[in-house]
Amino acid sequence: MTVPGTPFDPRLEDLSTATLSDALDRLGLPGSLHGLAPLGPGQRLVGRAFTVRYRPAGNPPGTVGDYLDDVAPGSVVVLDNQGRTDCTVWGDILTAVAHAKGVAGTVIDGVCRDVHRALGLGYPIYSRGRFMRTGKDRVEVAEVGGPVAVGGVQLCPGDLVAGDQDGAVAIPSAALSDVLGLAVEIAEREERILAGALAGSTIAEARAAYGYHELQRRGAR
């Protein structure tokens, strides 16, 4: 089954993961994908999650999956390999095909390989690192299109995933409107703080004027 690349609010393109993380904190929601970093400089992605969960290979071992045929343009492939760093679940063939299909990027709780391909194409990947050893006969697909755990956060298909140079965050579909509204507010207040400080206010004065220390605090107004 193909998961559609559901449209999202274009303002998300301009919001940093730091601001989105603060908004998630304000709502008491997990979402910051701990331990995952961008593969190269200048990476950014925004899209809906297409999820794949892996498990250790059985006997006989199962396949690492041909799910990419079902990923819609604009989606983010999210791979739960249980944080394993001893074998990869993403390499150059998947990178080249995903890039050609218009996939927004890949997020892996695990590692990738053949990074020259991704870097050469400018294809965004967020992972726990890189390692050359294949996952074939070491891991197998357990489920496509179900809930996954990545960086300590549970994601479901269709959740919004955003990434930049600071890392990646996941936003539950049901909370997207609330997170976006708060993130826009936080970004605007931080711009006012910066403008005030650059105009001659002390940092303490500028922060106090716009409630800097409460921006991400749960329940703050």
PDB file of C-alpha atoms in Angstrom:
ATOM      1  CA  MET A   1       0.000   0.000   0.000  1.00  0.00           C
ATOM      2  CA  THR A   2       1.321   3.434  -0.927  1.00  0.00           C
ATOM      3  CA  VAL A   3       1.263   6.005   1.867  1.00  0.00           C
ATOM      4  CA  PRO A   4       0.368   9.396   0.382  1.00  0.00           C
ATOM      5  CA  GLY A   5       2.700  12.318   0.879  1.00  0.00           C
ATOM      6  CA  THR A   6       0.105  14.266   2.879  1.00  0.00           C
ATOM      7  CA  PRO A   7       0.538  18.053   2.575  1.00  0.00           C
ATOM      8  CA  PHE A   8       1.712  20.016   5.600  1.00  0.00           C
ATOM      9  CA  ASP A   9       1.708  23.669   6.593  1.00  0.00           C
ATOM     10  CA  PRO A  10       4.447  25.447   4.602  1.00  0.00           C
ATOM     11  CA  ARG A  11       5.473  27.417   7.707  1.00  0.00           C
ATOM     12  CA  LEU A  12       7.196  24.251   8.905  1.00  0.00           C
ATOM     13  CA  GLU A  13       9.870  24.837   6.278  1.00  0.00           C
ATOM     14  CA  ASP A  14      10.978  27.958   8.172  1.00  0.00           C
ATOM     15  CA  LEU A  15      10.886  26.612  11.736  1.00  0.00           C
ATOM     16  CA  SER A  16      14.008  25.134  13.298  1.00  0.00           C
ATOM     17  CA  THR A  17      14.003  21.802  15.105  1.00  0.00           C
ATOM     18  CA  ALA A  18      15.059  23.724  18.237  1.00  0.00           C
ATOM     19  CA  THR A  19      11.874  25.792  18.086  1.00  0.00           C
ATOM     20  CA  LEU A  20       9.720  22.741  17.345  1.00  0.00           C
ATOM     21  CA  SER A  21      11.366  20.908  20.259  1.00  0.00           C
ATOM     22  CA  ASP A  22      10.526  23.813  22.589  1.00  0.00           C
ATOM     23  CA  ALA A  23       6.907  23.693  21.420  1.00  0.00           C
ATOM     24  CA  LEU A  24       6.767  19.951  22.061  1.00  0.00           C
ATOM     25  CA  ASP A  25       8.176  20.530  25.564  1.00  0.00           C
ATOM     26  CA  ARG A  26       5.515  23.163  26.223  1.00  0.00           C
ATOM     27  CA  LEU A  27       2.845  20.587  25.407  1.00  0.00           C
ATOM     28  CA  GLY A  28       4.553  17.830  27.397  1.00  0.00           C
ATOM     29  CA  LEU A  29       5.102  15.725  24.267  1.00  0.00           C
ATOM     30  CA  PRO A  30       8.176  13.669  23.406  1.00  0.00           C
ATOM     31  CA  GLY A  31       9.510  14.252  19.912  1.00  0.00           C
ATOM     32  CA  SER A  32      13.217  15.073  19.856  1.00  0.00           C
ATOM     33  CA  LEU A  33      15.003  12.067  18.323  1.00  0.00           C
ATOM     34  CA  HIS A  34      17.946  11.595  20.654  1.00  0.00           C
ATOM     35  CA  GLY A  35      21.240  10.366  19.238  1.00  0.00           C
ATOM     36  CA  LEU A  36      20.425  10.915  15.557  1.00  0.00           C
ATOM     37  CA  ALA A  37      22.507  13.387  13.557  1.00  0.00           C
ATOM     38  CA  PRO A  38      22.532  14.644   9.957  1.00  0.00           C
ATOM     39  CA  LEU A  39      24.874  12.852   7.604  1.00  0.00           C
ATOM     40  CA  GLY A  40      26.267  16.023   6.065  1.00  0.00           C
ATOM     41  CA  PRO A  41      26.208  19.828   6.291  1.00  0.00           C
ATOM     42  CA  GLY A  42      23.214  21.820   5.143  1.00  0.00           C
ATOM     43  CA  GLN A  43      20.722  18.972   5.423  1.00  0.00           C
ATOM     44  CA  ARG A  44      17.055  19.697   6.000  1.00  0.00           C
ATOM     45  CA  LEU A  45      13.897  17.661   5.582  1.00  0.00           C
ATOM     46  CA  VAL A  46      10.188  17.920   6.280  1.00  0.00           C
ATOM     47  CA  GLY A  47       7.662  15.211   5.468  1.00  0.00           C
ATOM     48  CA  ARG A  48       5.271  12.548   6.660  1.00  0.00           C
ATOM     49  CA  ALA A  49       6.664   9.328   8.109  1.00  0.00           C
ATOM     50  CA  PHE A  50       6.674   6.036   6.195  1.00  0.00           C
ATOM     51  CA  THR A  51       7.631   3.535   8.879  1.00  0.00           C
ATOM     52  CA  VAL A  52       9.582   0.265   8.791  1.00  0.00           C
ATOM     53  CA  ARG A  53      10.496  -1.829  11.841  1.00  0.00           C
ATOM     54  CA  TYR A  54      13.342  -4.367  11.876  1.00  0.00           C
ATOM     55  CA  ARG A  55      14.162  -7.298  14.147  1.00  0.00           C
ATOM     56  CA  PRO A  56      17.080  -9.745  14.358  1.00  0.00           C
ATOM     57  CA  ALA A  57      17.019 -12.192  11.454  1.00  0.00           C
ATOM     58  CA  GLY A  58      15.409 -15.575  12.022  1.00  0.00           C
ATOM     59  CA  ASN A  59      16.433 -18.978  10.739  1.00  0.00           C
ATOM     60  CA  PRO A  60      16.114 -18.948   7.795  1.00  0.00           C
ATOM     61  CA  PRO A  61      16.602 -15.186   7.642  1.00  0.00           C
ATOM     62  CA  GLY A  62      13.920 -12.971   6.149  1.00  0.00           C
ATOM     63  CA  THR A  63      14.335 -10.052   3.773  1.00  0.00           C
ATOM     64  CA  VAL A  64      15.517  -6.545   4.589  1.00  0.00           C
ATOM     65  CA  GLY A  65      12.558  -5.368   2.507  1.00  0.00           C
ATOM     66  CA  ASP A  66      11.522  -3.880  -0.829  1.00  0.00           C
ATOM     67  CA  TYR A  67       9.204  -1.325   0.793  1.00  0.00           C
ATOM     68  CA  LEU A  68      10.670   1.622  -1.104  1.00  0.00           C
ATOM     69  CA  ASP A  69       8.427   0.862  -4.086  1.00  0.00           C
ATOM     70  CA  ASP A  70       5.478   1.948  -1.907  1.00  0.00           C
ATOM     71  CA  VAL A  71       6.903   5.212  -0.568  1.00  0.00           C
ATOM     72  CA  ALA A  72       5.225   8.311  -1.981  1.00  0.00           C
ATOM     73  CA  PRO A  73       7.182  11.404  -3.047  1.00  0.00           C
ATOM     74  CA  GLY A  74       7.611  13.855  -0.198  1.00  0.00           C
ATOM     75  CA  SER A  75       7.534  11.169   2.497  1.00  0.00           C
ATOM     76  CA  VAL A  76      10.292  10.535   5.036  1.00  0.00           C
ATOM     77  CA  VAL A  77      11.414   6.916   5.376  1.00  0.00           C
ATOM     78  CA  VAL A  78      11.698   6.141   9.113  1.00  0.00           C
ATOM     79  CA  LEU A  79      13.587   2.943   9.963  1.00  0.00           C
ATOM     80  CA  ASP A  80      13.564   1.374  13.421  1.00  0.00           C
ATOM     81  CA  ASN A  81      16.631  -0.895  13.627  1.00  0.00           C
ATOM     82  CA  GLN A  82      16.591  -0.850  17.446  1.00  0.00           C
ATOM     83  CA  GLY A  83      19.565   1.519  17.526  1.00  0.00           C
ATOM     84  CA  ARG A  84      21.930  -1.132  16.154  1.00  0.00           C
ATOM     85  CA  THR A  85      25.269   0.187  14.962  1.00  0.00           C
ATOM     86  CA  ASP A  86      26.785  -3.161  13.928  1.00  0.00           C
ATOM     87  CA  CYS A  87      24.879  -3.496  10.639  1.00  0.00           C
ATOM     88  CA  THR A  88      23.186  -1.137   8.232  1.00  0.00           C
ATOM     89  CA  VAL A  89      19.682  -1.036   6.777  1.00  0.00           C
ATOM     90  CA  TRP A  90      20.262   1.721   4.192  1.00  0.00           C
ATOM     91  CA  GLY A  91      22.791   2.010   1.348  1.00  0.00           C
ATOM     92  CA  ASP A  92      23.465   3.440  -2.095  1.00  0.00           C
ATOM     93  CA  ILE A  93      20.729   1.641  -4.068  1.00  0.00           C
ATOM     94  CA  LEU A  94      18.039   2.827  -1.680  1.00  0.00           C
ATOM     95  CA  THR A  95      19.517   6.324  -1.646  1.00  0.00           C
ATOM     96  CA  ALA A  96      19.595   6.593  -5.442  1.00  0.00           C
ATOM     97  CA  VAL A  97      16.060   5.254  -5.892  1.00  0.00           C
ATOM     98  CA  ALA A  98      14.630   7.369  -3.066  1.00  0.00           C
ATOM     99  CA  HIS A  99      16.250  10.490  -4.486  1.00  0.00           C
ATOM    100  CA  ALA A 100      14.879   9.738  -7.968  1.00  0.00           C
ATOM    101  CA  LYS A 101      11.381   9.184  -6.527  1.00  0.00           C
ATOM    102  CA  GLY A 102      11.396  12.510  -4.709  1.00  0.00           C
ATOM    103  CA  VAL A 103      11.454  11.031  -1.204  1.00  0.00           C
ATOM    104  CA  ALA A 104      12.180  13.796   1.324  1.00  0.00           C
ATOM    105  CA  GLY A 105      14.827  11.858   3.258  1.00  0.00           C
ATOM    106  CA  THR A 106      15.542   8.976   5.616  1.00  0.00           C
ATOM    107  CA  VAL A 107      15.686   8.750   9.414  1.00  0.00           C
ATOM    108  CA  ILE A 108      17.323   5.654  10.910  1.00  0.00           C
ATOM    109  CA  ASP A 109      17.563   4.415  14.485  1.00  0.00           C
ATOM    110  CA  GLY A 110      20.709   2.655  13.380  1.00  0.00           C
ATOM    111  CA  VAL A 111      23.401   3.292  10.772  1.00  0.00           C
ATOM    112  CA  CYS A 112      23.750   3.755   7.011  1.00  0.00           C
ATOM    113  CA  ARG A 113      26.485   2.994   4.490  1.00  0.00           C
ATOM    114  CA  ASP A 114      27.625   4.080   1.011  1.00  0.00           C
ATOM    115  CA  VAL A 115      27.461   7.642   2.272  1.00  0.00           C
ATOM    116  CA  HIS A 116      29.260   8.998  -0.805  1.00  0.00           C
ATOM    117  CA  ARG A 117      26.028   8.492  -2.748  1.00  0.00           C
ATOM    118  CA  ALA A 118      23.865  10.429  -0.311  1.00  0.00           C
ATOM    119  CA  LEU A 119      26.402  13.224   0.052  1.00  0.00           C
ATOM    120  CA  GLY A 120      26.858  13.463  -3.718  1.00  0.00           C
ATOM    121  CA  LEU A 121      23.119  13.687  -4.348  1.00  0.00           C
ATOM    122  CA  GLY A 122      22.396  15.914  -1.368  1.00  0.00           C
ATOM    123  CA  TYR A 123      19.943  13.317  -0.051  1.00  0.00           C
ATOM    124  CA  PRO A 124      19.154  13.935   3.654  1.00  0.00           C
ATOM    125  CA  ILE A 125      19.868  11.093   6.092  1.00  0.00           C
ATOM    126  CA  TYR A 126      19.674  11.258   9.882  1.00  0.00           C
ATOM    127  CA  SER A 127      21.169   8.285  11.718  1.00  0.00           C
ATOM    128  CA  ARG A 128      23.384   7.100  14.552  1.00  0.00           C
ATOM    129  CA  GLY A 129      26.372   7.014  12.229  1.00  0.00           C
ATOM    130  CA  ARG A 130      27.844   5.032   9.371  1.00  0.00           C
ATOM    131  CA  PHE A 131      29.166   1.493   9.139  1.00  0.00           C
ATOM    132  CA  MET A 132      29.847  -0.649   6.086  1.00  0.00           C
ATOM    133  CA  ARG A 133      28.517  -4.045   7.185  1.00  0.00           C
ATOM    134  CA  THR A 134      25.276  -5.200   5.580  1.00  0.00           C
ATOM    135  CA  GLY A 135      22.135  -5.956   7.513  1.00  0.00           C
ATOM    136  CA  LYS A 136      21.247  -8.821   5.148  1.00  0.00           C
ATOM    137  CA  ASP A 137      20.991 -12.089   7.105  1.00  0.00           C
ATOM    138  CA  ARG A 138      21.459 -10.079  10.306  1.00  0.00           C
ATOM    139  CA  VAL A 139      18.126  -8.261  10.469  1.00  0.00           C
ATOM    140  CA  GLU A 140      14.783  -8.648   8.712  1.00  0.00           C
ATOM    141  CA  VAL A 141      11.665  -6.546   8.251  1.00  0.00           C
ATOM    142  CA  ALA A 142       9.204  -7.156  11.059  1.00  0.00           C
ATOM    143  CA  GLU A 143       6.533  -4.670   9.982  1.00  0.00           C
ATOM    144  CA  VAL A 144       5.902  -1.949   7.409  1.00  0.00           C
ATOM    145  CA  GLY A 145       3.437   0.808   8.195  1.00  0.00           C
ATOM    146  CA  GLY A 146       3.168   0.273  11.938  1.00  0.00           C
ATOM    147  CA  PRO A 147       4.397   2.148  15.010  1.00  0.00           C
ATOM    148  CA  VAL A 148       8.165   2.383  15.448  1.00  0.00           C
ATOM    149  CA  ALA A 149      10.537   3.627  18.146  1.00  0.00           C
ATOM    150  CA  VAL A 150      13.286   5.962  17.005  1.00  0.00           C
ATOM    151  CA  GLY A 151      15.608   7.920  19.258  1.00  0.00           C
ATOM    152  CA  GLY A 152      13.443   7.155  22.264  1.00  0.00           C
ATOM    153  CA  VAL A 153      10.261   8.425  20.584  1.00  0.00           C
ATOM    154  CA  GLN A 154       7.340   6.418  19.219  1.00  0.00           C
ATOM    155  CA  LEU A 155       6.291   7.387  15.692  1.00  0.00           C
ATOM    156  CA  CYS A 156       3.284   6.326  13.692  1.00  0.00           C
ATOM    157  CA  PRO A 157       2.788   6.401   9.927  1.00  0.00           C
ATOM    158  CA  GLY A 158       1.865   9.890   8.807  1.00  0.00           C
ATOM    159  CA  ASP A 159       3.469  11.693  11.753  1.00  0.00           C
ATOM    160  CA  LEU A 160       5.377  14.799  10.714  1.00  0.00           C
ATOM    161  CA  VAL A 161       9.181  14.526  10.716  1.00  0.00           C
ATOM    162  CA  ALA A 162      11.457  17.568  10.468  1.00  0.00           C
ATOM    163  CA  GLY A 163      15.241  17.707  10.409  1.00  0.00           C
ATOM    164  CA  ASP A 164      17.976  20.327  10.223  1.00  0.00           C
ATOM    165  CA  GLN A 165      21.566  20.749  11.395  1.00  0.00           C
ATOM    166  CA  ASP A 166      20.585  20.263  15.053  1.00  0.00           C
ATOM    167  CA  GLY A 167      18.947  16.868  14.461  1.00  0.00           C
ATOM    168  CA  ALA A 168      15.412  15.626  13.864  1.00  0.00           C
ATOM    169  CA  VAL A 169      12.037  15.817  15.603  1.00  0.00           C
ATOM    170  CA  ALA A 170       8.779  13.928  15.176  1.00  0.00           C
ATOM    171  CA  ILE A 171       5.365  15.505  15.720  1.00  0.00           C
ATOM    172  CA  PRO A 172       2.233  13.367  16.175  1.00  0.00           C
ATOM    173  CA  SER A 173      -0.359  14.116  13.510  1.00  0.00           C
ATOM    174  CA  ALA A 174      -3.040  14.848  16.112  1.00  0.00           C
ATOM    175  CA  ALA A 175      -0.859  17.504  17.775  1.00  0.00           C
ATOM    176  CA  LEU A 176       0.560  19.134  14.651  1.00  0.00           C
ATOM    177  CA  SER A 177      -1.704  22.183  14.695  1.00  0.00           C
ATOM    178  CA  ASP A 178      -0.999  22.899  18.368  1.00  0.00           C
ATOM    179  CA  VAL A 179       2.761  22.383  17.977  1.00  0.00           C
ATOM    180  CA  LEU A 180       2.884  24.616  14.924  1.00  0.00           C
ATOM    181  CA  GLY A 181       0.955  27.407  16.617  1.00  0.00           C
ATOM    182  CA  LEU A 182       3.240  27.380  19.652  1.00  0.00           C
ATOM    183  CA  ALA A 183       6.394  27.104  17.531  1.00  0.00           C
ATOM    184  CA  VAL A 184       5.431  30.195  15.521  1.00  0.00           C
ATOM    185  CA  GLU A 185       4.776  32.083  18.767  1.00  0.00           C
ATOM    186  CA  ILE A 186       8.119  30.978  20.256  1.00  0.00           C
ATOM    187  CA  ALA A 187      10.028  31.952  17.117  1.00  0.00           C
ATOM    188  CA  GLU A 188       8.414  35.404  17.060  1.00  0.00           C
ATOM    189  CA  ARG A 189       9.140  36.054  20.751  1.00  0.00           C
ATOM    190  CA  GLU A 190      12.769  34.978  20.362  1.00  0.00           C
ATOM    191  CA  GLU A 191      13.137  37.376  17.422  1.00  0.00           C
ATOM    192  CA  ARG A 192      11.832  40.189  19.628  1.00  0.00           C
ATOM    193  CA  ILE A 193      14.271  39.232  22.379  1.00  0.00           C
ATOM    194  CA  LEU A 194      17.156  39.305  19.932  1.00  0.00           C
ATOM    195  CA  ALA A 195      16.048  42.627  18.458  1.00  0.00           C
ATOM    196  CA  GLY A 196      15.795  44.160  21.914  1.00  0.00           C
ATOM    197  CA  ALA A 197      19.226  42.937  22.967  1.00  0.00           C
ATOM    198  CA  LEU A 198      20.826  44.198  19.755  1.00  0.00           C
ATOM    199  CA  ALA A 199      19.067  47.555  20.188  1.00  0.00           C
ATOM    200  CA  GLY A 200      20.716  48.143  23.561  1.00  0.00           C
ATOM    201  CA  SER A 201      18.725  46.254  26.195  1.00  0.00           C
ATOM    202  CA  THR A 202      20.586  43.876  28.430  1.00  0.00           C
ATOM    203  CA  ILE A 203      19.951  40.222  27.687  1.00  0.00           C
ATOM    204  CA  ALA A 204      18.262  39.919  31.077  1.00  0.00           C
ATOM    205  CA  GLU A 205      15.913  42.813  30.271  1.00  0.00           C
ATOM    206  CA  ALA A 206      15.084  41.518  26.811  1.00  0.00           C
ATOM    207  CA  ARG A 207      14.448  38.001  28.065  1.00  0.00           C
ATOM    208  CA  ALA A 208      12.271  39.214  30.921  1.00  0.00           C
ATOM    209  CA  ALA A 209      10.195  41.375  28.583  1.00  0.00           C
ATOM    210  CA  TYR A 210       9.155  38.407  26.458  1.00  0.00           C
ATOM    211  CA  GLY A 211       9.178  35.572  28.990  1.00  0.00           C
ATOM    212  CA  TYR A 212      12.215  33.750  27.604  1.00  0.00           C
ATOM    213  CA  HIS A 213      12.557  31.363  30.530  1.00  0.00           C
ATOM    214  CA  GLU A 214       8.952  30.198  30.184  1.00  0.00           C
ATOM    215  CA  LEU A 215       8.891  29.730  26.401  1.00  0.00           C
ATOM    216  CA  GLN A 216       9.249  25.962  26.564  1.00  0.00           C
ATOM    217  CA  ARG A 217       7.811  25.407  30.052  1.00  0.00           C
ATOM    218  CA  ARG A 218       4.860  23.061  30.160  1.00  0.00           C
ATOM    219  CA  GLY A 219       1.612  24.887  30.790  1.00  0.00           C
ATOM    220  CA  ALA A 220       3.140  28.332  30.227  1.00  0.00           C
ATOM    221  CA  ARG A 221       1.016  30.996  28.536  1.00  0.00           C
TER     222      ARG A 221
END
